[in-house]
Structures are given as structure tokens and as C-alpha cells.
mmCIF file with all atom_site columns, C-alpha atoms in Angstrom:
data_model
loop_
_atom_site.group_PDB
_atom_site.id
_atom_site.type_symbol
_atom_site.label_atom_id
_atom_site.label_alt_id
_atom_site.label_comp_id
_atom_site.label_asym_id
_atom_site.label_entity_id
_atom_site.label_seq_id
_atom_site.pdbx_PDB_ins_code
_atom_site.Cartn_x
_atom_site.Cartn_y
_atom_site.Cartn_z
_atom_site.occupancy
_atom_site.B_iso_or_equiv
_atom_site.pdbx_formal_charge
_atom_site.auth_seq_id
_atom_site.auth_comp_id
_atom_site.auth_asym_id
_atom_site.auth_atom_id
_atom_site.pdbx_PDB_model_num
ATOM 1   C CA . MET A 1 1   ? 0.000   0.000  0.000   1.00 49.00 ? 1   MET A CA 1
ATOM 2   C CA . ASP A 1 2   ? 1.386   3.413  -1.021  1.00 50.00 ? 2   ASP A CA 1
ATOM 3   C CA . THR A 1 3   ? 1.114   5.760  1.946   1.00 50.00 ? 3   THR A CA 1
ATOM 4   C CA . SER A 1 4   ? 3.084   8.621  0.395   1.00 50.00 ? 4   SER A CA 1
ATOM 5   C CA . LYS A 1 5   ? -0.104  10.226 -0.910  1.00 53.00 ? 5   LYS A CA 1
ATOM 6   C CA . ASN A 1 6   ? -1.696  10.041 2.557   1.00 52.00 ? 6   ASN A CA 1
ATOM 7   C CA . GLY A 1 7   ? 1.457   11.569 4.047   1.00 49.00 ? 7   GLY A CA 1
ATOM 8   C CA . ASP A 1 8   ? 1.349   14.367 1.485   1.00 49.00 ? 8   ASP A CA 1
ATOM 9   C CA . CYS A 1 9   ? -2.294  15.091 2.358   1.00 44.00 ? 9   CYS A CA 1
ATOM 10  C CA . GLN A 1 10  ? -1.497  15.170 6.081   1.00 45.00 ? 10  GLN A CA 1
ATOM 11  C CA . GLN A 1 11  ? 1.462   17.473 5.467   1.00 44.00 ? 11  GLN A CA 1
ATOM 12  C CA . GLN A 1 12  ? -0.748  19.806 3.392   1.00 44.00 ? 12  GLN A CA 1
ATOM 13  C CA . ARG A 1 13  ? -3.400  19.875 6.165   1.00 43.00 ? 13  ARG A CA 1
ATOM 14  C CA . ASN A 1 14  ? -0.701  20.702 8.734   1.00 54.00 ? 14  ASN A CA 1
ATOM 15  C CA . LYS A 1 15  ? 0.623   23.490 6.486   1.00 51.00 ? 15  LYS A CA 1
ATOM 16  C CA . VAL A 1 16  ? -2.868  24.943 6.005   1.00 54.00 ? 16  VAL A CA 1
ATOM 17  C CA . GLY A 1 17  ? -3.502  24.766 9.767   1.00 70.00 ? 17  GLY A CA 1
ATOM 18  C CA . PHE A 1 18  ? -0.166  26.487 10.454  1.00 61.00 ? 18  PHE A CA 1
ATOM 19  C CA . GLY A 1 19  ? -1.078  29.248 7.993   1.00 65.00 ? 19  GLY A CA 1
ATOM 20  C CA . LYS A 1 20  ? -4.551  29.708 9.500   1.00 81.00 ? 20  LYS A CA 1
ATOM 21  C CA . GLN A 1 21  ? -2.966  29.931 12.959  1.00 86.00 ? 21  GLN A CA 1
ATOM 22  C CA . GLY A 1 22  ? -0.709  32.698 11.631  1.00 89.00 ? 22  GLY A CA 1
ATOM 23  C CA . GLU A 1 23  ? -3.710  34.548 10.194  1.00 93.00 ? 23  GLU A CA 1
ATOM 24  C CA . THR A 1 24  ? -5.429  34.385 13.583  1.00 95.00 ? 24  THR A CA 1
ATOM 25  C CA . ILE A 1 25  ? -2.352  35.780 15.340  1.00 95.00 ? 25  ILE A CA 1
ATOM 26  C CA . ALA A 1 26  ? -2.084  38.555 12.731  1.00 96.00 ? 26  ALA A CA 1
ATOM 27  C CA . ALA A 1 27  ? -5.786  39.452 13.144  1.00 97.00 ? 27  ALA A CA 1
ATOM 28  C CA . GLU A 1 28  ? -5.421  39.541 16.942  1.00 97.00 ? 28  GLU A CA 1
ATOM 29  C CA . HIS A 1 29  ? -2.373  41.811 16.578  1.00 96.00 ? 29  HIS A CA 1
ATOM 30  C CA . LEU A 1 30  ? -4.293  44.178 14.316  1.00 98.00 ? 30  LEU A CA 1
ATOM 31  C CA . VAL A 1 31  ? -7.294  44.358 16.665  1.00 98.00 ? 31  VAL A CA 1
ATOM 32  C CA . ALA A 1 32  ? -4.985  45.030 19.622  1.00 97.00 ? 32  ALA A CA 1
ATOM 33  C CA . SER A 1 33  ? -3.498  47.894 17.562  1.00 97.00 ? 33  SER A CA 1
ATOM 34  C CA . GLY A 1 34  ? -6.888  49.526 17.002  1.00 98.00 ? 34  GLY A CA 1
ATOM 35  C CA . TRP A 1 35  ? -7.811  47.975 13.663  1.00 98.00 ? 35  TRP A CA 1
ATOM 36  C CA . GLN A 1 36  ? -11.257 46.634 12.761  1.00 98.00 ? 36  GLN A CA 1
ATOM 37  C CA . ILE A 1 37  ? -11.402 43.272 10.980  1.00 98.00 ? 37  ILE A CA 1
ATOM 38  C CA . VAL A 1 38  ? -13.943 43.453 8.141   1.00 97.00 ? 38  VAL A CA 1
ATOM 39  C CA . GLU A 1 39  ? -13.485 39.981 6.601   1.00 97.00 ? 39  GLU A CA 1
ATOM 40  C CA . ARG A 1 40  ? -11.226 36.972 6.926   1.00 97.00 ? 40  ARG A CA 1
ATOM 41  C CA . ASN A 1 41  ? -10.514 34.447 4.198   1.00 95.00 ? 41  ASN A CA 1
ATOM 42  C CA . TRP A 1 42  ? -12.705 36.178 1.607   1.00 97.00 ? 42  TRP A CA 1
ATOM 43  C CA . ARG A 1 43  ? -12.728 33.999 -1.494  1.00 93.00 ? 43  ARG A CA 1
ATOM 44  C CA . ASN A 1 44  ? -12.804 35.132 -5.089  1.00 89.00 ? 44  ASN A CA 1
ATOM 45  C CA . GLY A 1 45  ? -13.295 31.879 -6.949  1.00 84.00 ? 45  GLY A CA 1
ATOM 46  C CA . ARG A 1 46  ? -11.385 28.702 -6.245  1.00 80.00 ? 46  ARG A CA 1
ATOM 47  C CA . ARG A 1 47  ? -7.847  30.000 -6.529  1.00 75.00 ? 47  ARG A CA 1
ATOM 48  C CA . ALA A 1 48  ? -7.836  33.379 -4.856  1.00 86.00 ? 48  ALA A CA 1
ATOM 49  C CA . GLU A 1 49  ? -8.363  34.368 -1.258  1.00 92.00 ? 49  GLU A CA 1
ATOM 50  C CA . LEU A 1 50  ? -7.861  37.563 0.681   1.00 96.00 ? 50  LEU A CA 1
ATOM 51  C CA . ASP A 1 51  ? -6.469  36.568 4.082   1.00 96.00 ? 51  ASP A CA 1
ATOM 52  C CA . ILE A 1 52  ? -7.610  39.634 6.019   1.00 98.00 ? 52  ILE A CA 1
ATOM 53  C CA . ILE A 1 53  ? -9.586  42.705 5.023   1.00 98.00 ? 53  ILE A CA 1
ATOM 54  C CA . ALA A 1 54  ? -9.461  45.355 7.734   1.00 98.00 ? 54  ALA A CA 1
ATOM 55  C CA . ARG A 1 55  ? -9.819  49.052 8.440   1.00 97.00 ? 55  ARG A CA 1
ATOM 56  C CA . ASP A 1 56  ? -6.795  50.707 9.991   1.00 97.00 ? 56  ASP A CA 1
ATOM 57  C CA . PRO A 1 57  ? -7.140  53.364 12.711  1.00 97.00 ? 57  PRO A CA 1
ATOM 58  C CA . GLN A 1 58  ? -7.357  56.061 9.990   1.00 95.00 ? 58  GLN A CA 1
ATOM 59  C CA . ASP A 1 59  ? -10.343 54.187 8.437   1.00 94.00 ? 59  ASP A CA 1
ATOM 60  C CA . VAL A 1 60  ? -8.377  53.075 5.344   1.00 95.00 ? 60  VAL A CA 1
ATOM 61  C CA . LEU A 1 61  ? -9.514  49.747 3.898   1.00 96.00 ? 61  LEU A CA 1
ATOM 62  C CA . VAL A 1 62  ? -6.514  47.401 3.876   1.00 97.00 ? 62  VAL A CA 1
ATOM 63  C CA . PHE A 1 63  ? -6.108  44.050 2.123   1.00 97.00 ? 63  PHE A CA 1
ATOM 64  C CA . ILE A 1 64  ? -3.577  42.002 4.089   1.00 97.00 ? 64  ILE A CA 1
ATOM 65  C CA . GLU A 1 65  ? -1.646  38.973 2.899   1.00 95.00 ? 65  GLU A CA 1
ATOM 66  C CA . VAL A 1 66  ? -0.321  36.851 5.775   1.00 95.00 ? 66  VAL A CA 1
ATOM 67  C CA . LYS A 1 67  ? 2.658   34.513 5.475   1.00 91.00 ? 67  LYS A CA 1
ATOM 68  C CA . THR A 1 68  ? 3.718   32.226 8.321   1.00 88.00 ? 68  THR A CA 1
ATOM 69  C CA . ARG A 1 69  ? 7.140   30.600 8.315   1.00 84.00 ? 69  ARG A CA 1
ATOM 70  C CA . ARG A 1 70  ? 9.237   28.448 10.635  1.00 77.00 ? 70  ARG A CA 1
ATOM 71  C CA . SER A 1 71  ? 12.999  28.254 10.179  1.00 73.00 ? 71  SER A CA 1
ATOM 72  C CA . GLU A 1 72  ? 16.336  28.260 11.933  1.00 68.00 ? 72  GLU A CA 1
ATOM 73  C CA . GLU A 1 73  ? 17.431  31.417 10.093  1.00 67.00 ? 73  GLU A CA 1
ATOM 74  C CA . GLU A 1 74  ? 18.498  34.372 12.210  1.00 61.00 ? 74  GLU A CA 1
ATOM 75  C CA . ASP A 1 75  ? 17.728  36.932 9.498   1.00 59.00 ? 75  ASP A CA 1
ATOM 76  C CA . PHE A 1 76  ? 14.085  36.485 8.668   1.00 56.00 ? 76  PHE A CA 1
ATOM 77  C CA . SER A 1 77  ? 13.591  39.896 7.074   1.00 56.00 ? 77  SER A CA 1
ATOM 78  C CA . ARG A 1 78  ? 12.934  38.387 3.636   1.00 62.00 ? 78  ARG A CA 1
ATOM 79  C CA . LEU A 1 79  ? 11.420  35.105 4.775   1.00 64.00 ? 79  LEU A CA 1
ATOM 80  C CA . GLY A 1 80  ? 7.818   34.820 3.625   1.00 70.00 ? 80  GLY A CA 1
ATOM 81  C CA . PHE A 1 81  ? 8.134   37.577 1.056   1.00 73.00 ? 81  PHE A CA 1
ATOM 82  C CA . GLU A 1 82  ? 9.643   35.112 -1.432  1.00 76.00 ? 82  GLU A CA 1
ATOM 83  C CA . ALA A 1 83  ? 6.179   33.590 -1.843  1.00 76.00 ? 83  ALA A CA 1
ATOM 84  C CA . ILE A 1 84  ? 4.633   36.855 -3.002  1.00 82.00 ? 84  ILE A CA 1
ATOM 85  C CA . THR A 1 85  ? 5.230   36.513 -6.715  1.00 83.00 ? 85  THR A CA 1
ATOM 86  C CA . ASP A 1 86  ? 3.882   38.743 -9.460  1.00 86.00 ? 86  ASP A CA 1
ATOM 87  C CA . LEU A 1 87  ? 1.114   36.168 -10.014 1.00 87.00 ? 87  LEU A CA 1
ATOM 88  C CA . LYS A 1 88  ? 0.208   36.280 -6.303  1.00 88.00 ? 88  LYS A CA 1
ATOM 89  C CA . VAL A 1 89  ? 0.117   40.095 -6.368  1.00 90.00 ? 89  VAL A CA 1
ATOM 90  C CA . HIS A 1 90  ? -2.113  39.978 -9.461  1.00 90.00 ? 90  HIS A CA 1
ATOM 91  C CA . ARG A 1 91  ? -4.519  37.566 -7.726  1.00 91.00 ? 91  ARG A CA 1
ATOM 92  C CA . ILE A 1 92  ? -4.659  39.690 -4.583  1.00 93.00 ? 92  ILE A CA 1
ATOM 93  C CA . VAL A 1 93  ? -5.263  42.912 -6.516  1.00 91.00 ? 93  VAL A CA 1
ATOM 94  C CA . SER A 1 94  ? -7.906  41.240 -8.724  1.00 92.00 ? 94  SER A CA 1
ATOM 95  C CA . SER A 1 95  ? -9.603  39.788 -5.654  1.00 94.00 ? 95  SER A CA 1
ATOM 96  C CA . ALA A 1 96  ? -9.549  43.198 -3.962  1.00 94.00 ? 96  ALA A CA 1
ATOM 97  C CA . ALA A 1 97  ? -11.254 44.725 -7.016  1.00 92.00 ? 97  ALA A CA 1
ATOM 98  C CA . ALA A 1 98  ? -13.864 41.934 -6.928  1.00 93.00 ? 98  ALA A CA 1
ATOM 99  C CA . TYR A 1 99  ? -14.402 42.534 -3.208  1.00 95.00 ? 99  TYR A CA 1
ATOM 100 C CA . LEU A 1 100 ? -14.904 46.280 -3.739  1.00 94.00 ? 100 LEU A CA 1
ATOM 101 C CA . LEU A 1 101 ? -17.422 45.561 -6.503  1.00 92.00 ? 101 LEU A CA 1
ATOM 102 C CA . ALA A 1 102 ? -19.287 42.951 -4.409  1.00 92.00 ? 102 ALA A CA 1
ATOM 103 C CA . ALA A 1 103 ? -19.351 45.295 -1.397  1.00 93.00 ? 103 ALA A CA 1
ATOM 104 C CA . GLY A 1 104 ? -20.607 48.203 -3.507  1.00 92.00 ? 104 GLY A CA 1
ATOM 105 C CA . LEU A 1 105 ? -17.547 50.289 -2.679  1.00 90.00 ? 105 LEU A CA 1
ATOM 106 C CA . HIS A 1 106 ? -16.235 52.578 -5.393  1.00 80.00 ? 106 HIS A CA 1
ATOM 107 C CA . GLU A 1 107 ? -12.471 52.955 -5.066  1.00 72.00 ? 107 GLU A CA 1
ATOM 108 C CA . PRO A 1 108 ? -12.289 54.038 -1.440  1.00 76.00 ? 108 PRO A CA 1
ATOM 109 C CA . PRO A 1 109 ? -8.866  54.823 -0.020  1.00 85.00 ? 109 PRO A CA 1
ATOM 110 C CA . CYS A 1 110 ? -7.275  51.392 0.311   1.00 92.00 ? 110 CYS A CA 1
ATOM 111 C CA . ARG A 1 111 ? -3.890  49.716 0.291   1.00 94.00 ? 111 ARG A CA 1
ATOM 112 C CA . PHE A 1 112 ? -2.169  46.343 0.365   1.00 95.00 ? 112 PHE A CA 1
ATOM 113 C CA . ASP A 1 113 ? -0.131  45.213 3.387   1.00 95.00 ? 113 ASP A CA 1
ATOM 114 C CA . VAL A 1 114 ? 1.825   42.056 4.150   1.00 94.00 ? 114 VAL A CA 1
ATOM 115 C CA . ILE A 1 115 ? 2.268   40.499 7.575   1.00 94.00 ? 115 ILE A CA 1
ATOM 116 C CA . VAL A 1 116 ? 4.940   37.835 8.013   1.00 91.00 ? 116 VAL A CA 1
ATOM 117 C CA . LEU A 1 117 ? 5.119   35.706 11.136  1.00 90.00 ? 117 LEU A CA 1
ATOM 118 C CA . HIS A 1 118 ? 8.433   33.937 11.690  1.00 86.00 ? 118 HIS A CA 1
ATOM 119 C CA . TYR A 1 119 ? 8.905   31.176 14.238  1.00 84.00 ? 119 TYR A CA 1
ATOM 120 C CA . LYS A 1 120 ? 12.617  30.763 14.902  1.00 79.00 ? 120 LYS A CA 1
ATOM 121 C CA . GLY A 1 121 ? 13.343  27.110 15.400  1.00 68.00 ? 121 GLY A CA 1
ATOM 122 C CA . PHE A 1 122 ? 11.016  24.183 15.294  1.00 67.00 ? 122 PHE A CA 1
ATOM 123 C CA . HIS A 1 123 ? 10.081  24.360 18.958  1.00 64.00 ? 123 HIS A CA 1
ATOM 124 C CA . SER A 1 124 ? 9.268   28.064 19.172  1.00 69.00 ? 124 SER A CA 1
ATOM 125 C CA . ASN A 1 125 ? 5.710   29.002 20.078  1.00 77.00 ? 125 ASN A CA 1
ATOM 126 C CA . THR A 1 126 ? 6.102   32.774 19.781  1.00 82.00 ? 126 THR A CA 1
ATOM 127 C CA . PRO A 1 127 ? 6.592   34.316 16.347  1.00 85.00 ? 127 PRO A CA 1
ATOM 128 C CA . ASN A 1 128 ? 8.331   37.511 15.339  1.00 85.00 ? 128 ASN A CA 1
ATOM 129 C CA . LEU A 1 129 ? 5.789   39.627 13.463  1.00 91.00 ? 129 LEU A CA 1
ATOM 130 C CA . THR A 1 130 ? 6.717   41.965 10.607  1.00 89.00 ? 130 THR A CA 1
ATOM 131 C CA . HIS A 1 131 ? 3.993   44.239 9.210   1.00 93.00 ? 131 HIS A CA 1
ATOM 132 C CA . VAL A 1 132 ? 4.845   45.983 5.937   1.00 91.00 ? 132 VAL A CA 1
ATOM 133 C CA . GLN A 1 133 ? 2.329   48.653 5.036   1.00 93.00 ? 133 GLN A CA 1
ATOM 134 C CA . ASN A 1 134 ? 1.687   49.592 1.421   1.00 92.00 ? 134 ASN A CA 1
ATOM 135 C CA . ALA A 1 135 ? 3.636   46.524 0.294   1.00 89.00 ? 135 ALA A CA 1
ATOM 136 C CA . PHE A 1 136 ? 2.298   46.750 -3.255  1.00 82.00 ? 136 PHE A CA 1
ATOM 137 C CA . HIS A 1 137 ? 2.807   50.536 -3.484  1.00 67.00 ? 137 HIS A CA 1
ATOM 138 C CA . ARG A 1 138 ? 3.160   50.496 -7.248  1.00 48.00 ? 138 ARG A CA 1
ATOM 139 C CA . LEU A 1 139 ? -0.308  48.962 -7.554  1.00 42.00 ? 139 LEU A CA 1
ATOM 140 C CA . SER A 1 140 ? -2.208  50.411 -4.598  1.00 41.00 ? 140 SER A CA 1
ATOM 141 C CA . TRP A 1 141 ? -5.027  52.894 -4.926  1.00 39.00 ? 141 TRP A CA 1
ATOM 142 C CA . THR A 1 142 ? -4.057  55.280 -2.104  1.00 38.00 ? 142 THR A CA 1
#
């Protein structure tokens, strides 16, 4: 019996759970900083999802991509950002436009942020959190 496929499925479920845990931590951080969460995991079709849609303390609508990583690296400043390819940016921006249309919002002030959570080591339970505002500045509508 080939169990490699079952192992791959379990690994994927663990990865998804780890990512969702990171999104929860990011949302809690935002709320503690005075933000209002508008939506979480808003889907635009099968292949695109907006992790967090929130309003910052200045009432700007912000679309937030969350990346959660675990590594032994000391310098985690770029870790997580490697997964934000041009295709990923395109999907996020397209999904944001679909969200604005579905919500009946007509180009309000908004921007795109990225939050990366980095767990140093495989036994760490507390991540370092990096929040980059206006991460897609060349494409944002602010």
C-alpha cells in the first residue's frame, strides 16, 4: 500500500492549519493595535483568497496577505516575502477589485499590506511579526 499520498495530504493539512494559525495571530495583533477586521478568508473563486480585510485606525480599507514561516534562520527579514510573486500580487489585486465591486464600494482609499510571522526554530511558540504597510505601493489605490 502506497502511503506517500496520505502523508502528502497530512502534510498539506498541517501546512494549512499552520497558515490559518498565523492569520489568527495577525488578526489579533491588528485588533490590539486599534484595527477593525472586516473579513477573513474572503474567497474570489477557487484559486484566490484575501487573508484579512481590515480598516486601519485612519479608516483606510486594507487588504492584508499573511505569510507564516518556521525556520532556523536568524535573518528572517525576507522570509515569507519570497512567496509573493507577481502572479500572487495579481490575484490579490484582482480579488480586492472583486471585493470592492461585491461590497458596492467605489475605489475608497485602500492599500495592500503584508504580515509575516516567523517562528525561529522548530520548537518556538512565539513568532516575530513583521507588518509591511503599502507593500504593493506600485499597484495600490491610495
